[in-house]
XYZ file of C-alpha atoms in Angstrom:
769
model
C -28.548 20.965 -18.958
C -30.413 20.296 -22.610
C -28.131 21.277 -25.747
C -29.702 21.909 -28.748
C -26.221 21.752 -31.600
C -28.084 20.970 -34.677
C -25.301 22.920 -36.612
C -22.453 20.864 -34.663
C -20.106 18.381 -35.542
C -18.263 16.987 -33.255
C -15.598 13.662 -33.218
C -15.653 11.293 -31.052
C -11.447 10.107 -30.076
C -9.234 8.597 -27.733
C -5.950 9.223 -27.773
C -4.715 5.708 -26.651
C -6.077 2.191 -25.797
C -4.415 -0.511 -23.346
C -1.751 -2.583 -25.362
C -2.067 -6.054 -23.510
C -5.153 -7.711 -25.449
C -8.278 -9.389 -23.008
C -5.952 -12.327 -21.976
C -2.483 -10.315 -21.661
C -1.699 -11.888 -24.832
C 1.020 -9.428 -25.419
C 2.675 -10.552 -22.451
C 2.937 -13.773 -23.215
C 3.979 -13.716 -26.697
C 6.716 -11.107 -25.122
C 7.846 -13.406 -22.784
C 7.518 -16.217 -25.036
C 9.752 -14.638 -27.547
C 12.576 -13.951 -24.077
C 12.121 -17.490 -23.346
C 12.870 -18.517 -27.626
C 9.350 -20.489 -26.989
C 8.334 -17.881 -29.874
C 9.812 -16.028 -32.900
C 9.868 -13.154 -33.765
C 7.228 -13.389 -37.013
C 5.221 -15.024 -34.256
C 5.510 -12.071 -31.841
C 4.988 -9.799 -33.981
C 1.345 -12.046 -35.778
C 0.634 -10.832 -32.331
C 1.198 -7.757 -32.053
C -0.315 -7.102 -35.020
C -4.330 -9.008 -34.650
C -4.397 -7.224 -31.319
C -3.451 -3.869 -32.627
C -6.810 -4.443 -35.315
C -8.654 -5.709 -32.806
C -8.570 -2.688 -30.728
C -8.926 -0.615 -34.144
C -12.088 -2.258 -34.980
C -13.303 -2.184 -31.063
C -13.264 1.487 -31.004
C -14.532 1.629 -34.937
C -17.591 -0.940 -33.881
C -18.018 1.381 -30.361
C -18.502 4.573 -32.645
C -14.731 6.057 -32.716
C -14.899 8.309 -34.654
C -10.772 8.216 -35.647
C -8.250 5.799 -34.090
C -5.023 6.410 -32.706
C -1.934 4.469 -33.972
C 1.878 4.491 -32.424
C 0.514 3.852 -29.134
C 0.903 0.478 -28.840
C 4.433 -0.956 -27.155
C 6.104 -3.917 -27.164
C 8.033 -2.346 -24.019
C 7.093 1.340 -24.286
C 6.794 4.347 -26.245
C 9.070 6.559 -24.854
C 11.724 4.344 -25.686
C 10.174 3.728 -29.459
C 10.662 7.281 -29.575
C 13.961 6.305 -28.627
C 14.306 4.428 -31.975
C 11.974 6.420 -34.391
C 15.015 9.552 -33.926
C 17.257 7.279 -33.179
C 18.961 8.063 -29.871
C 20.012 4.542 -29.426
C 23.079 4.977 -26.444
C 26.782 4.036 -27.307
C 26.947 0.543 -25.876
C 23.047 -0.776 -27.256
C 24.297 0.469 -30.937
C 26.117 -3.029 -31.918
C 22.796 -5.267 -31.230
C 20.481 -2.973 -32.092
C 21.824 -3.220 -35.405
C 22.672 -6.324 -35.174
C 19.113 -7.763 -34.975
C 16.609 -5.100 -34.448
C 14.216 -6.514 -31.840
C 16.731 -8.161 -29.599
C 18.201 -4.595 -29.367
C 14.844 -3.044 -28.667
C 14.520 -5.071 -25.603
C 18.514 -5.216 -24.377
C 17.578 -1.236 -24.041
C 14.708 -1.813 -21.484
C 16.123 -4.680 -19.846
C 20.329 -5.421 -20.557
C 22.228 -8.338 -21.020
C 24.513 -10.347 -18.917
C 27.133 -7.180 -19.852
C 25.461 -3.924 -21.172
C 23.414 -2.393 -18.408
C 19.386 -1.454 -19.337
C 18.089 2.456 -19.666
C 17.630 3.904 -16.057
C 13.709 3.446 -16.225
C 11.080 6.290 -13.519
C 7.670 7.094 -13.318
C 5.708 8.515 -16.149
C 4.884 12.013 -14.685
C 2.654 10.874 -11.574
C 0.674 7.709 -13.085
C 2.610 3.841 -12.035
C 3.150 3.717 -15.842
C 6.911 3.638 -16.633
C 9.525 4.600 -18.499
C 12.711 4.126 -20.229
C 14.609 7.216 -20.177
C 16.599 8.296 -22.785
C 20.321 9.179 -22.557
C 21.265 12.042 -24.728
C 24.860 13.886 -24.732
C 26.261 16.750 -26.891
C 26.744 14.329 -29.585
C 23.932 12.411 -29.921
C 23.068 12.039 -33.620
C 19.280 12.305 -33.796
C 18.353 10.114 -37.485
C 14.635 9.253 -38.757
C 13.561 6.334 -38.501
C 9.691 6.675 -39.055
C 9.084 2.805 -40.823
C 7.201 0.949 -37.821
C 4.785 4.365 -37.390
C 3.817 4.770 -41.274
C 3.511 0.882 -41.356
C 1.001 0.841 -38.483
C -0.587 4.155 -40.221
C -1.020 1.974 -42.845
C -2.426 -0.594 -41.625
C -5.264 1.386 -39.824
C -6.197 3.083 -43.141
C -6.140 -0.736 -44.511
C -8.873 -1.250 -42.689
C -11.030 1.702 -43.801
C -9.937 3.822 -40.180
C -9.872 7.605 -40.263
C -6.383 7.180 -38.246
C -4.991 9.609 -36.313
C -0.894 8.568 -35.506
C 0.218 9.736 -32.248
C 3.762 10.950 -31.139
C 5.274 11.889 -28.145
C 6.487 15.442 -28.426
C 9.357 16.671 -29.426
C 10.149 19.429 -26.242
C 8.728 16.601 -23.883
C 10.893 13.894 -25.082
C 14.081 16.062 -24.496
C 12.991 17.245 -21.599
C 12.528 13.660 -20.474
C 15.747 13.087 -21.207
C 18.974 13.063 -18.859
C 22.833 13.106 -19.823
C 23.996 9.648 -21.102
C 26.160 8.562 -18.304
C 30.128 10.298 -18.563
C 28.708 13.240 -20.142
C 30.048 16.423 -18.501
C 27.672 18.017 -15.449
C 24.814 20.570 -16.571
C 24.401 19.323 -20.199
C 20.451 20.067 -20.379
C 19.295 17.642 -23.114
C 16.959 20.431 -24.197
C 19.789 21.977 -26.105
C 19.536 19.390 -28.533
C 16.443 20.829 -29.685
C 17.213 22.150 -32.892
C 19.153 18.877 -34.059
C 15.896 16.734 -33.127
C 12.928 18.882 -34.872
C 14.111 18.475 -38.865
C 13.948 14.518 -38.254
C 10.940 15.098 -36.584
C 9.612 17.050 -39.131
C 10.777 14.420 -41.588
C 9.131 11.344 -39.895
C 6.209 14.293 -39.983
C 6.842 14.604 -44.045
C 6.046 10.828 -44.226
C 3.311 10.448 -42.077
C 1.556 12.563 -44.606
C 2.598 11.166 -47.482
C 1.364 7.568 -45.574
C -2.167 9.113 -45.609
C -1.686 11.260 -42.337
C -4.514 13.581 -42.528
C -3.444 14.711 -38.848
C -0.754 13.695 -36.376
C -1.304 13.976 -33.045
C 1.959 15.399 -30.973
C 1.773 15.014 -26.769
C 3.793 17.397 -24.690
C 2.468 15.931 -20.779
C 6.042 17.865 -20.248
C 4.276 21.309 -20.627
C 1.431 20.783 -17.820
C 4.315 21.421 -15.649
C 6.044 24.192 -14.061
C 7.848 25.326 -17.206
C 11.091 28.142 -17.499
C 10.793 30.602 -19.800
C 13.665 29.190 -21.662
C 11.613 25.668 -21.688
C 8.701 27.726 -22.784
C 10.799 29.483 -25.915
C 11.798 26.508 -27.096
C 8.075 25.372 -26.880
C 7.136 27.932 -28.876
C 10.059 27.710 -30.969
C 9.855 23.974 -32.640
C 6.156 23.976 -32.912
C 6.679 27.137 -34.644
C 9.126 25.770 -37.054
C 7.451 22.335 -37.517
C 4.103 24.643 -38.021
C 5.578 26.824 -40.863
C 6.732 23.389 -43.022
C 4.762 22.826 -46.410
C 4.828 18.724 -46.361
C 3.457 18.539 -43.326
C -0.216 16.980 -41.763
C -2.524 19.034 -40.109
C -1.234 19.030 -36.225
C -2.538 18.460 -33.005
C -0.454 19.081 -30.099
C -2.424 17.360 -26.492
C -1.361 17.448 -23.221
C -2.852 15.345 -20.337
C -2.324 14.986 -16.910
C -3.012 18.691 -15.286
C -3.750 22.250 -16.827
C -1.263 23.659 -19.370
C -0.688 27.236 -17.576
C 2.033 29.312 -19.156
C 2.508 27.285 -21.923
C -1.274 27.233 -23.027
C -1.183 31.009 -24.592
C 1.957 29.968 -25.991
C 0.829 26.913 -28.049
C -2.114 28.521 -28.746
C -0.314 31.220 -30.869
C 1.354 28.576 -32.524
C 0.687 27.369 -36.163
C -0.570 24.601 -35.345
C -3.940 23.310 -36.379
C -5.212 22.103 -33.069
C -5.090 21.638 -29.018
C -5.840 18.576 -26.560
C -6.771 19.599 -22.928
C -7.939 18.082 -19.879
C -10.798 18.583 -18.618
C -11.083 16.981 -15.779
C -9.540 17.452 -12.468
C -7.962 20.769 -14.406
C -11.559 21.692 -15.900
C -11.554 25.096 -14.082
C -7.803 26.149 -14.788
C -7.700 25.777 -18.212
C -11.185 27.202 -19.395
C -9.909 29.811 -17.222
C -6.443 30.425 -20.028
C -8.901 28.866 -23.222
C -11.192 32.565 -22.391
C -8.398 34.101 -21.333
C -6.727 34.158 -25.240
C -9.298 34.554 -26.873
C -10.231 30.458 -27.625
C -8.811 29.177 -30.541
C -10.044 30.947 -33.634
C -9.945 28.590 -36.110
C -8.433 25.874 -34.831
C -9.669 22.316 -33.839
C -9.566 21.991 -29.732
C -10.372 18.053 -28.342
C -12.049 17.997 -25.123
C -10.373 15.405 -22.590
C -13.715 15.030 -20.080
C -13.975 11.691 -19.542
C -11.400 10.746 -17.236
C -8.147 8.422 -18.632
C -6.690 7.684 -15.626
C -10.159 6.989 -12.938
C -12.348 4.831 -13.304
C -16.000 6.081 -11.846
C -18.678 6.134 -14.000
C -18.302 10.154 -15.839
C -20.649 12.726 -14.431
C -22.354 13.037 -18.200
C -24.491 16.192 -17.410
C -21.731 17.879 -15.841
C -19.457 17.051 -18.943
C -22.363 17.945 -21.316
C -22.156 21.301 -19.970
C -18.205 21.662 -20.016
C -18.324 20.931 -23.513
C -20.609 23.418 -24.379
C -19.101 26.091 -23.052
C -16.026 25.013 -25.209
C -18.314 25.241 -28.428
C -18.137 28.899 -28.570
C -13.699 28.773 -28.046
C -13.154 27.213 -30.941
C -13.955 25.994 -34.629
C -14.178 22.361 -34.071
C -15.168 20.866 -30.134
C -14.753 17.195 -30.185
C -14.351 14.748 -27.339
C -11.784 12.367 -25.658
C -10.533 10.962 -22.583
C -8.512 13.377 -20.758
C -5.278 11.040 -21.350
C -4.622 7.347 -23.174
C -7.297 4.488 -21.481
C -3.200 2.841 -21.001
C -3.889 3.751 -17.882
C -6.945 1.942 -16.738
C -8.004 -1.901 -17.526
C -9.792 -3.205 -20.128
C -13.579 -3.966 -20.063
C -15.305 -3.747 -16.750
C -18.454 -5.816 -18.236
C -15.988 -8.672 -17.946
C -15.908 -8.547 -13.403
C -18.494 -11.152 -13.332
C -17.617 -11.335 -9.376
C -18.362 -7.271 -8.347
C -22.475 -6.843 -7.483
C -23.748 -6.329 -11.370
C -25.280 -2.526 -9.506
C -21.536 -1.408 -8.138
C -20.420 -2.700 -11.445
C -22.761 -0.463 -13.616
C -20.752 2.488 -11.200
C -16.956 1.193 -12.797
C -15.981 2.908 -16.415
C -13.142 0.619 -18.006
C -11.142 1.700 -21.418
C -13.853 0.044 -22.986
C -16.790 1.785 -20.692
C -15.057 5.299 -21.303
C -14.379 5.046 -25.205
C -18.635 4.594 -24.923
C -18.617 7.815 -22.798
C -16.997 10.022 -25.528
C -19.438 8.504 -27.999
C -22.282 9.161 -26.607
C -20.833 12.528 -25.157
C -19.859 13.256 -28.921
C -23.480 12.477 -29.869
C -25.099 14.829 -27.471
C -23.105 17.380 -28.222
C -23.971 17.278 -32.237
C -27.840 16.701 -32.637
C -28.827 17.854 -28.703
C -29.481 15.924 -25.331
C -32.803 14.822 -26.720
C -30.699 11.875 -28.463
C -28.817 10.297 -25.480
C -32.199 10.649 -23.054
C -32.076 6.978 -22.704
C -27.499 7.567 -22.053
C -28.784 10.133 -19.245
C -31.427 8.828 -17.405
C -29.369 6.047 -16.445
C -26.317 7.424 -15.972
C -28.408 9.545 -13.152
C -29.303 6.654 -11.659
C -25.755 4.730 -11.519
C -24.290 8.291 -10.358
C -27.456 8.219 -7.412
C -26.911 4.611 -6.264
C -22.887 4.963 -5.299
C -23.680 8.271 -3.529
C -26.464 6.553 -1.754
C -24.618 3.070 -0.495
C -24.088 2.172 2.590
C -20.799 0.959 1.976
C -19.304 4.114 0.612
C -19.938 5.589 4.166
C -19.067 3.479 8.056
C -19.880 5.562 11.039
C -17.392 4.218 13.367
C -14.516 4.609 11.160
C -15.264 8.236 10.706
C -15.036 8.556 13.987
C -11.833 6.970 14.465
C -10.871 9.425 12.154
C -11.974 12.556 13.660
C -10.192 11.711 16.543
C -7.403 11.669 15.519
C -4.333 14.271 17.377
C -1.026 15.553 16.213
C 0.328 13.025 18.981
C -0.735 10.040 17.430
C 1.042 11.208 14.378
C 4.757 11.270 16.247
C 7.197 9.324 17.354
C 7.514 8.364 21.452
C 11.813 9.152 20.925
C 13.698 11.409 18.729
C 15.792 9.254 16.409
C 19.061 9.648 17.889
C 17.509 7.787 20.653
C 15.960 5.838 18.891
C 18.728 4.465 16.434
C 20.390 3.994 19.648
C 18.129 1.535 21.477
C 18.145 -0.596 18.021
C 21.329 -0.824 17.393
C 21.781 -2.452 21.582
C 18.549 -4.181 20.483
C 19.387 -5.781 16.860
C 23.351 -5.507 16.838
C 23.610 -5.525 13.471
C 27.427 -5.429 11.804
C 28.328 -2.013 9.622
C 26.578 -1.784 6.436
C 23.990 -4.631 7.063
C 22.558 -6.201 3.844
C 18.795 -6.867 3.980
C 16.563 -7.194 0.396
C 13.819 -5.353 0.176
C 11.282 -7.977 0.532
C 9.511 -10.215 -2.512
C 11.324 -13.370 -3.499
C 10.508 -15.226 -7.163
C 7.195 -16.505 -7.167
C 7.246 -18.848 -8.396
C 6.061 -21.613 -10.326
C 4.393 -23.416 -7.123
C 3.218 -20.709 -5.814
C 1.235 -19.651 -8.228
C -0.304 -23.153 -8.721
C -0.710 -23.019 -4.620
C -3.383 -19.834 -4.665
C -5.244 -21.022 -8.023
C -5.574 -24.431 -6.444
C -7.218 -22.674 -3.124
C -9.323 -20.486 -5.142
C -10.540 -23.000 -7.166
C -11.498 -25.994 -4.283
C -8.772 -28.164 -5.147
C -7.181 -27.453 -1.763
C -7.558 -26.353 1.084
C -6.497 -23.849 3.602
C -4.557 -26.245 5.581
C -3.168 -27.509 2.476
C -2.515 -24.063 1.286
C -0.794 -23.209 4.032
C 1.688 -25.761 4.457
C 2.639 -25.083 0.929
C 3.097 -21.443 1.809
C 5.129 -23.174 4.987
C 7.189 -24.656 2.847
C 8.433 -21.489 0.829
C 9.017 -19.731 3.947
C 11.440 -22.447 5.111
C 13.367 -22.262 1.779
C 13.422 -18.436 1.258
C 15.207 -18.419 4.712
C 17.115 -21.098 4.637
C 18.904 -19.392 1.682
C 18.821 -16.035 2.904
C 20.588 -17.653 6.037
C 23.162 -19.464 4.276
C 24.276 -16.205 2.006
C 24.506 -14.361 5.252
C 21.787 -11.395 4.956
C 21.835 -9.579 8.395
C 17.898 -8.508 8.427
C 15.646 -11.360 6.722
C 12.575 -11.149 4.882
C 9.659 -14.029 4.682
C 9.618 -14.020 0.862
C 5.473 -12.380 0.633
C 4.638 -16.154 -0.594
C 1.101 -15.670 0.558
C 0.731 -12.618 -1.710
C -0.234 -11.898 -5.197
C 0.145 -8.300 -5.553
C 1.380 -5.430 -2.542
C -1.548 -3.709 -2.541
C -4.326 -5.813 -3.360
C -2.991 -8.232 -0.553
C -4.038 -5.941 2.513
C -6.835 -4.541 -0.212
C -8.656 -7.740 -0.258
C -8.245 -7.884 3.408
C -9.469 -4.418 4.303
C -13.065 -3.171 4.279
C -14.283 -0.363 1.454
C -11.590 -2.073 -1.214
C -13.374 -4.169 -4.405
C -10.837 -6.782 -5.534
C -11.139 -7.393 -9.564
C -9.837 -10.522 -11.958
C -9.729 -9.094 -14.995
C -8.732 -5.257 -14.269
C -4.731 -5.273 -15.677
C -2.870 -2.575 -16.592
C 0.879 -2.266 -17.918
C 2.950 -0.798 -15.026
C 5.943 -1.733 -17.372
C 6.848 -3.953 -20.572
C 5.596 -7.297 -19.639
C 4.288 -5.946 -15.638
C 0.790 -6.201 -14.796
C -0.424 -5.116 -12.106
C -4.407 -5.491 -11.451
C -4.972 -2.450 -8.579
C -7.943 -2.634 -6.824
C -10.525 0.026 -6.667
C -11.626 2.572 -3.346
C -14.753 2.030 -2.921
C -15.990 2.699 0.537
C -14.554 4.148 4.167
C -11.545 1.362 5.114
C -11.201 -0.343 8.204
C -8.923 -3.781 9.707
C -11.393 -6.490 10.514
C -8.422 -8.840 11.101
C -4.329 -8.797 10.912
C -3.443 -9.537 7.749
C 0.656 -10.808 7.835
C 1.429 -11.925 11.225
C 0.496 -15.256 10.707
C 3.629 -15.230 7.989
C 5.841 -12.750 9.495
C 6.183 -14.903 13.271
C 5.855 -17.644 11.282
C 9.371 -17.160 9.313
C 11.133 -15.661 12.375
C 10.638 -18.684 14.608
C 12.928 -20.284 11.673
C 15.735 -18.061 12.649
C 17.757 -16.440 15.314
C 18.358 -12.668 12.748
C 15.365 -10.637 12.655
C 12.798 -10.719 10.162
C 11.185 -7.726 8.786
C 7.373 -7.234 8.646
C 6.181 -5.711 5.256
C 3.502 -3.687 4.774
C 2.645 -1.303 1.373
C 1.998 2.177 2.773
C -0.838 4.382 2.847
C 0.058 6.378 -0.103
C 0.778 3.358 -2.137
C -2.154 2.309 -0.872
C -4.449 5.021 -2.186
C -1.982 5.213 -5.590
C -1.905 1.753 -6.830
C -5.416 1.514 -6.609
C -8.528 3.355 -8.531
C -8.983 5.636 -5.656
C -12.713 6.643 -4.372
C -13.097 10.274 -6.037
C -16.061 11.483 -3.718
C -13.506 12.658 -0.578
C -10.702 14.272 -0.547
C -7.711 11.637 -0.886
C -6.109 13.110 2.305
C -9.189 11.512 4.533
C -8.995 8.685 2.539
C -5.403 7.835 3.560
C -5.686 8.786 6.702
C -8.409 6.167 7.113
C -5.740 3.432 5.130
C -2.859 4.409 7.645
C -5.569 3.941 10.553
C -6.177 0.393 9.395
C -2.758 -0.041 8.882
C -1.551 1.397 12.331
C -3.103 -1.562 13.702
C -1.337 -4.063 12.152
C 2.192 -2.298 13.490
C 1.500 -2.479 16.764
C -0.229 -6.649 16.382
C 3.243 -7.014 14.376
C 5.037 -5.359 17.251
C 3.922 -7.468 19.881
C 4.533 -10.824 18.460
C 8.007 -10.028 18.775
C 8.795 -8.229 15.162
C 11.438 -5.885 16.181
C 11.706 -4.418 12.126
C 9.290 -3.360 10.712
C 9.006 -2.444 6.924
C 6.288 0.301 5.422
C 6.641 0.721 1.885
C 5.987 4.167 0.158
C 7.463 3.646 -3.699
C 4.383 5.879 -4.651
C 5.129 9.123 -3.075
C 6.762 10.818 -5.481
C 4.691 9.704 -7.869
C 2.032 11.422 -6.509
C 3.605 14.293 -6.549
C 1.601 17.043 -7.872
C 2.507 18.288 -10.906
C 2.856 21.568 -10.120
C 4.869 22.947 -7.722
C 2.078 25.057 -6.267
C 0.094 22.210 -5.266
C 3.526 20.104 -3.642
C 2.611 21.319 0.006
C -0.515 20.049 0.670
C -0.049 16.920 -0.731
C 3.364 16.749 1.030
C 1.222 17.452 4.775
C -1.266 14.989 4.551
C 0.944 12.118 2.396
C 3.832 12.757 5.901
C 0.967 12.522 8.192
C -0.712 9.413 6.983
C 2.912 7.531 7.159
C 3.609 9.044 10.795
C 0.381 7.601 11.359
C 1.138 4.854 10.286
C 3.971 4.352 12.662
C 4.212 5.816 15.628
C 2.696 3.909 17.870
C 5.570 2.111 18.202
C 7.742 1.272 21.038
C 11.533 2.750 20.388
C 13.755 -0.185 19.857
C 11.436 -0.691 17.026
C 13.233 0.041 13.587
C 10.776 1.186 11.247
C 11.725 1.128 7.586
C 11.067 2.362 4.317
C 11.298 1.873 0.699
C 10.759 3.527 -2.732
C 11.790 3.632 -6.262
C 11.511 4.634 -9.949
C 11.009 8.129 -9.637
C 13.037 11.028 -8.929
C 13.543 11.621 -5.225
C 15.698 14.779 -5.023
C 12.681 17.223 -5.099
C 11.413 15.419 -1.700
C 13.941 14.945 0.365
C 12.534 17.453 2.687
C 9.887 14.648 2.711
C 11.500 11.572 2.713
C 12.911 13.466 6.497
C 9.294 14.390 7.132
C 8.576 11.238 7.149
C 10.866 10.256 10.411
C 11.520 6.493 9.259
C 14.026 5.248 10.790
C 15.949 3.375 7.267
C 14.307 3.697 3.586
C 15.942 2.057 1.377
C 15.996 3.339 -2.443
C 16.831 2.267 -6.016
C 19.957 3.551 -7.257
C 21.175 1.216 -9.783
C 20.609 2.944 -12.888
C 21.320 6.131 -12.157
C 24.811 5.621 -10.460
C 23.792 6.391 -6.834
C 22.199 9.838 -8.065
C 20.097 9.654 -5.289
C 23.024 8.602 -2.436
C 23.775 12.246 -3.801
C 20.778 13.777 -3.310
C 20.176 12.366 0.649
C 23.688 14.390 1.417
C 23.659 17.532 -0.382
C 20.500 17.334 1.752
C 22.131 16.604 4.775
C 19.734 13.337 5.289
C 20.460 12.472 8.744
C 19.087 9.574 9.029
C 20.210 5.069 8.095
C 19.933 4.912 4.326
C 20.588 1.714 1.901
C 20.237 3.338 -2.255
C 20.197 -0.082 -4.297
C 23.479 -2.031 -5.541
C 21.112 -4.742 -7.537
C 19.009 -3.825 -10.444
C 15.912 -6.144 -10.418
C 13.884 -4.700 -13.451
C 16.653 -7.207 -15.858
C 18.267 -9.930 -16.282
C 21.291 -9.291 -15.754
C 23.386 -10.946 -12.524
C 25.739 -8.107 -11.082
C 29.323 -9.523 -9.979
C 30.768 -8.655 -6.879
C 33.550 -6.198 -7.985
C 30.209 -4.113 -9.804
C 27.994 -4.452 -6.161
C 30.656 -3.254 -4.428
C 32.294 -0.305 -6.980
C 28.281 1.180 -6.450
C 28.641 0.273 -2.341
C 31.871 2.320 -2.467
C 30.217 4.982 -4.531
C 27.433 4.957 -2.070
C 30.205 5.999 0.961
C 30.818 8.770 -1.124
C 27.616 10.467 -0.272
C 26.690 8.155 3.432
C 28.640 7.491 6.025
C 28.994 3.522 7.083
C 27.633 3.647 10.301
C 24.017 4.818 8.376
C 24.632 3.007 4.894
C 22.885 -0.678 4.210
C 23.224 -2.869 0.751
C 19.943 -4.740 -0.640
C 18.405 -4.498 -3.698
C 16.725 -1.431 -5.787
C 13.789 -3.071 -5.667
C 11.295 -6.522 -4.400
C 12.485 -9.802 -6.433
C 9.168 -11.022 -6.887
C 9.699 -11.037 -10.693
C 12.978 -12.342 -11.207
C 14.396 -16.097 -11.157
C 15.607 -18.581 -8.251
C 19.194 -18.909 -10.004
C 19.213 -15.305 -11.028
C 19.294 -13.808 -7.537
C 20.770 -16.401 -5.618
C 23.763 -15.497 -7.665
C 23.216 -11.523 -7.451
C 22.524 -11.258 -3.283
C 25.559 -14.192 -3.344
C 27.634 -10.864 -4.616
C 25.658 -8.244 -2.886
C 26.558 -10.272 0.401
C 30.212 -10.608 -0.809
C 30.441 -7.249 -1.767
C 29.369 -5.651 1.053
C 31.825 -8.786 3.421
C 34.899 -7.238 1.118
C 33.918 -3.718 1.605
C 33.825 -4.019 5.115
C 37.178 -5.360 5.278
C 38.197 -2.234 3.852
C 36.548 -0.286 5.808
C-alpha cells in the first residue's frame, strides 16, 4: 500500500527488552552472587551496564522513547510487590535485614522459609512470582528503584517512559496469602493500593517522567462486571490527580474486549493495543467507541512473541486505518521483547537466506522504526526496506522446507481410532497393576537429574571435536549408571535414566526432527536465571530415526525396576518453540504427534513398560478468552492421544504438568486419557489435588511434594504432611509420590537429600495406611 503522511508524526517505542545481555551476563552475575563469588556491588554494576547498553542500542536503532523499569534481577511482578510493600510476613525480617537477599529469598526460598508461588505469565512460557495478599496487607510505596532507573536513562540524554505493572492486573494476578480464609478476593484491596500507585506516579513525575506506562494485560481476559468497574474506578481516580505524569495504559496478548470502552472513557492520556493476532477485534472495538480523540494510541503491529519477519505492508495498512482513530498514533511491538531472543544476526549456523526470515529483538526494533518512518514520511521513505521485506516473505513461502508431501499425506490419513486407546482405563489399570506390581503410593521422579559440569563438558567436547561419539557415549553411560544406582539405593519404585544426553526437553527432540531449526544464541528467559533456547518450527515434521530408545534401554539393562521412557508432548513441542505462522497450529501439532507416536512404538517394542509424555504447556497455551478454549483443547488433547493411542493396555502412559493454574482444564486432563499424571503442587499447598478431587478425576495422580525450583531440602515430616494432604483428596490406590518437576537445575547434594526425604515420607505414610 502507499502511505503519504507528511503531516503525521509517529514515534517508535517498545515496552521492554531482553534482560540477560548478549552473553547472559545477568545470569552469570546473579548466580555468582548466590554462590558468594560476586559481591552485591558488582551485581548492581553489571545490571546498570546492561540497562545502559540496552537503552543505547534502542536509541541507536531509532527508538524515540525507551522503556525503564522493565529490567529485573528475577521477575518484574516480584519487583512490583516490593514497590508496593507487599512483602509476605515470613520474609519481612530478611528483607529488612538485607533487601537484596530478602528479594531473592522471596523468589527462591531458604532452608527455613518457603518462596512465593510461581506460575506462568498468561499464555507464555515466562514465569512470575505470585503476590500473596490478605485483608491485613498494608501497602507502602517504594519508588526508589523506578526513580533510579529513570534517572539513569535521562542522564544518557534519552527520552524514557517508566513501565509498571498496573494496579488492577497486579491484584488480579495475586492470590490469598497462606492462612487467609477461603473466598478472599485480592481485588477488594484496590482502594488501599491506589494511593500507593498515585504516590509512585507523583515521584516519577518529579524525577522527570513525562509518560508512565501501566501494563494491564489481565484485562484482555474475560472479566466480570465488578472487575471492569474496578478498572474504571482505578483509572478514574489515578487520572483525576494533578500531580501525575501522562498515563499510558497498555494491553497485549489478545483483544481488549469489554475493557476497551472502559479505558477509552477513562481520564488517561493514551492506550496501547495489540494489533497482531488481535488486530481485527481491536480495530473494530476501537472504531465502535469512536476512537481515542485527543489521546495517544500505541499500535503494537510487530509480533513481540514470535520470531518471523513482519509483513511491513500489512502492518502499514493497519497503521493507516488507525490514523483517523486517535490524535497521535505511535508504533511498537505487540508486547515486551522479553519473549524473544536478542539478535538473529548472531545465528551463523542458520543459512543466510533462512536467517532473513527471522526477527529477534534487534530486528523487531528495526521493524518498529521502519514502520514509524513509513507512517510519518510515507512509503517512499522506506522503499528499499519494503522491497527487501517482500523478497524475504516470498522466499519463505516458496521454500521446500515448509512442505513435505509424505508428511502431509500421513496427517491427512489420520482417523479418530488412531487417537484412542484399545481398552478403557479400568481394564488398562488392572493390566498395568498385574504387570508392574508397584507398592501403594509408588515413588518416582519427573525425568531429569542434575546436569553436572562433567555432562556439560562432555557435550561441549563433542561439539568441539575434542572427543568422538564413542567417547561421549561412554561418559553418558557412566552418568546413567550413577543415576540408576542412586535411585535403587534411595528406594524409588519407578526409575528414570536422568536425561544426561539432553540439553533441553524441547531442543533435544527438535534437533532430531525434520522441519525444526536450532539456534546457538537464541536464549529467552523462562524464570529467574533459567534461560531456554526455543527451537524454530519452520517446516513439516517427521522423525528420521529413534531419538530416545538407545538411552532408555541402556538404563533398563542396569535394573530390574521399571525405567520410564521420557518424551516431550506435541503441545509443549509447539508452545516452547517459535512455531510457524503459515498454517493452523492444529495441523502442526498433528505432524509432531505422529513423529512422537513412532518413538512411543519403538520404546514399547524395546521393552519399556512406562512411558511419560510431558505436557507442561497444555494449560499455558490455553487461549486467554473462554470462547476460544474449546477449539484449542480439541486439537491439543487429540494430539496427545494420537501420540499415545497405539500402545498395549499394560503399557502405562504418564504425563506431567507444572507451574500453571490447572483448575479450569481438569476435563481436558481427563480427555488426554493418560493413566497417571504428575503435577506441581508444593508451593500451592496441594491445591491441584483438591481441584482434581472436586472434578472427580478418575485416574492416578502424583501431586508434587518437593519444590524443585528452590534450594530448600524438604524434611521427611514436611513431605509426609503434603502427602497426607494429597490423600485427603486422592485415594491411596491412585496416589503417586514425586517431586514437582524435573531435577536438572538442582545440585546433587540437595537432590540426594530431598529424594531421601520423599521416599522416607512415602514409607511412613504407607505404614500409617
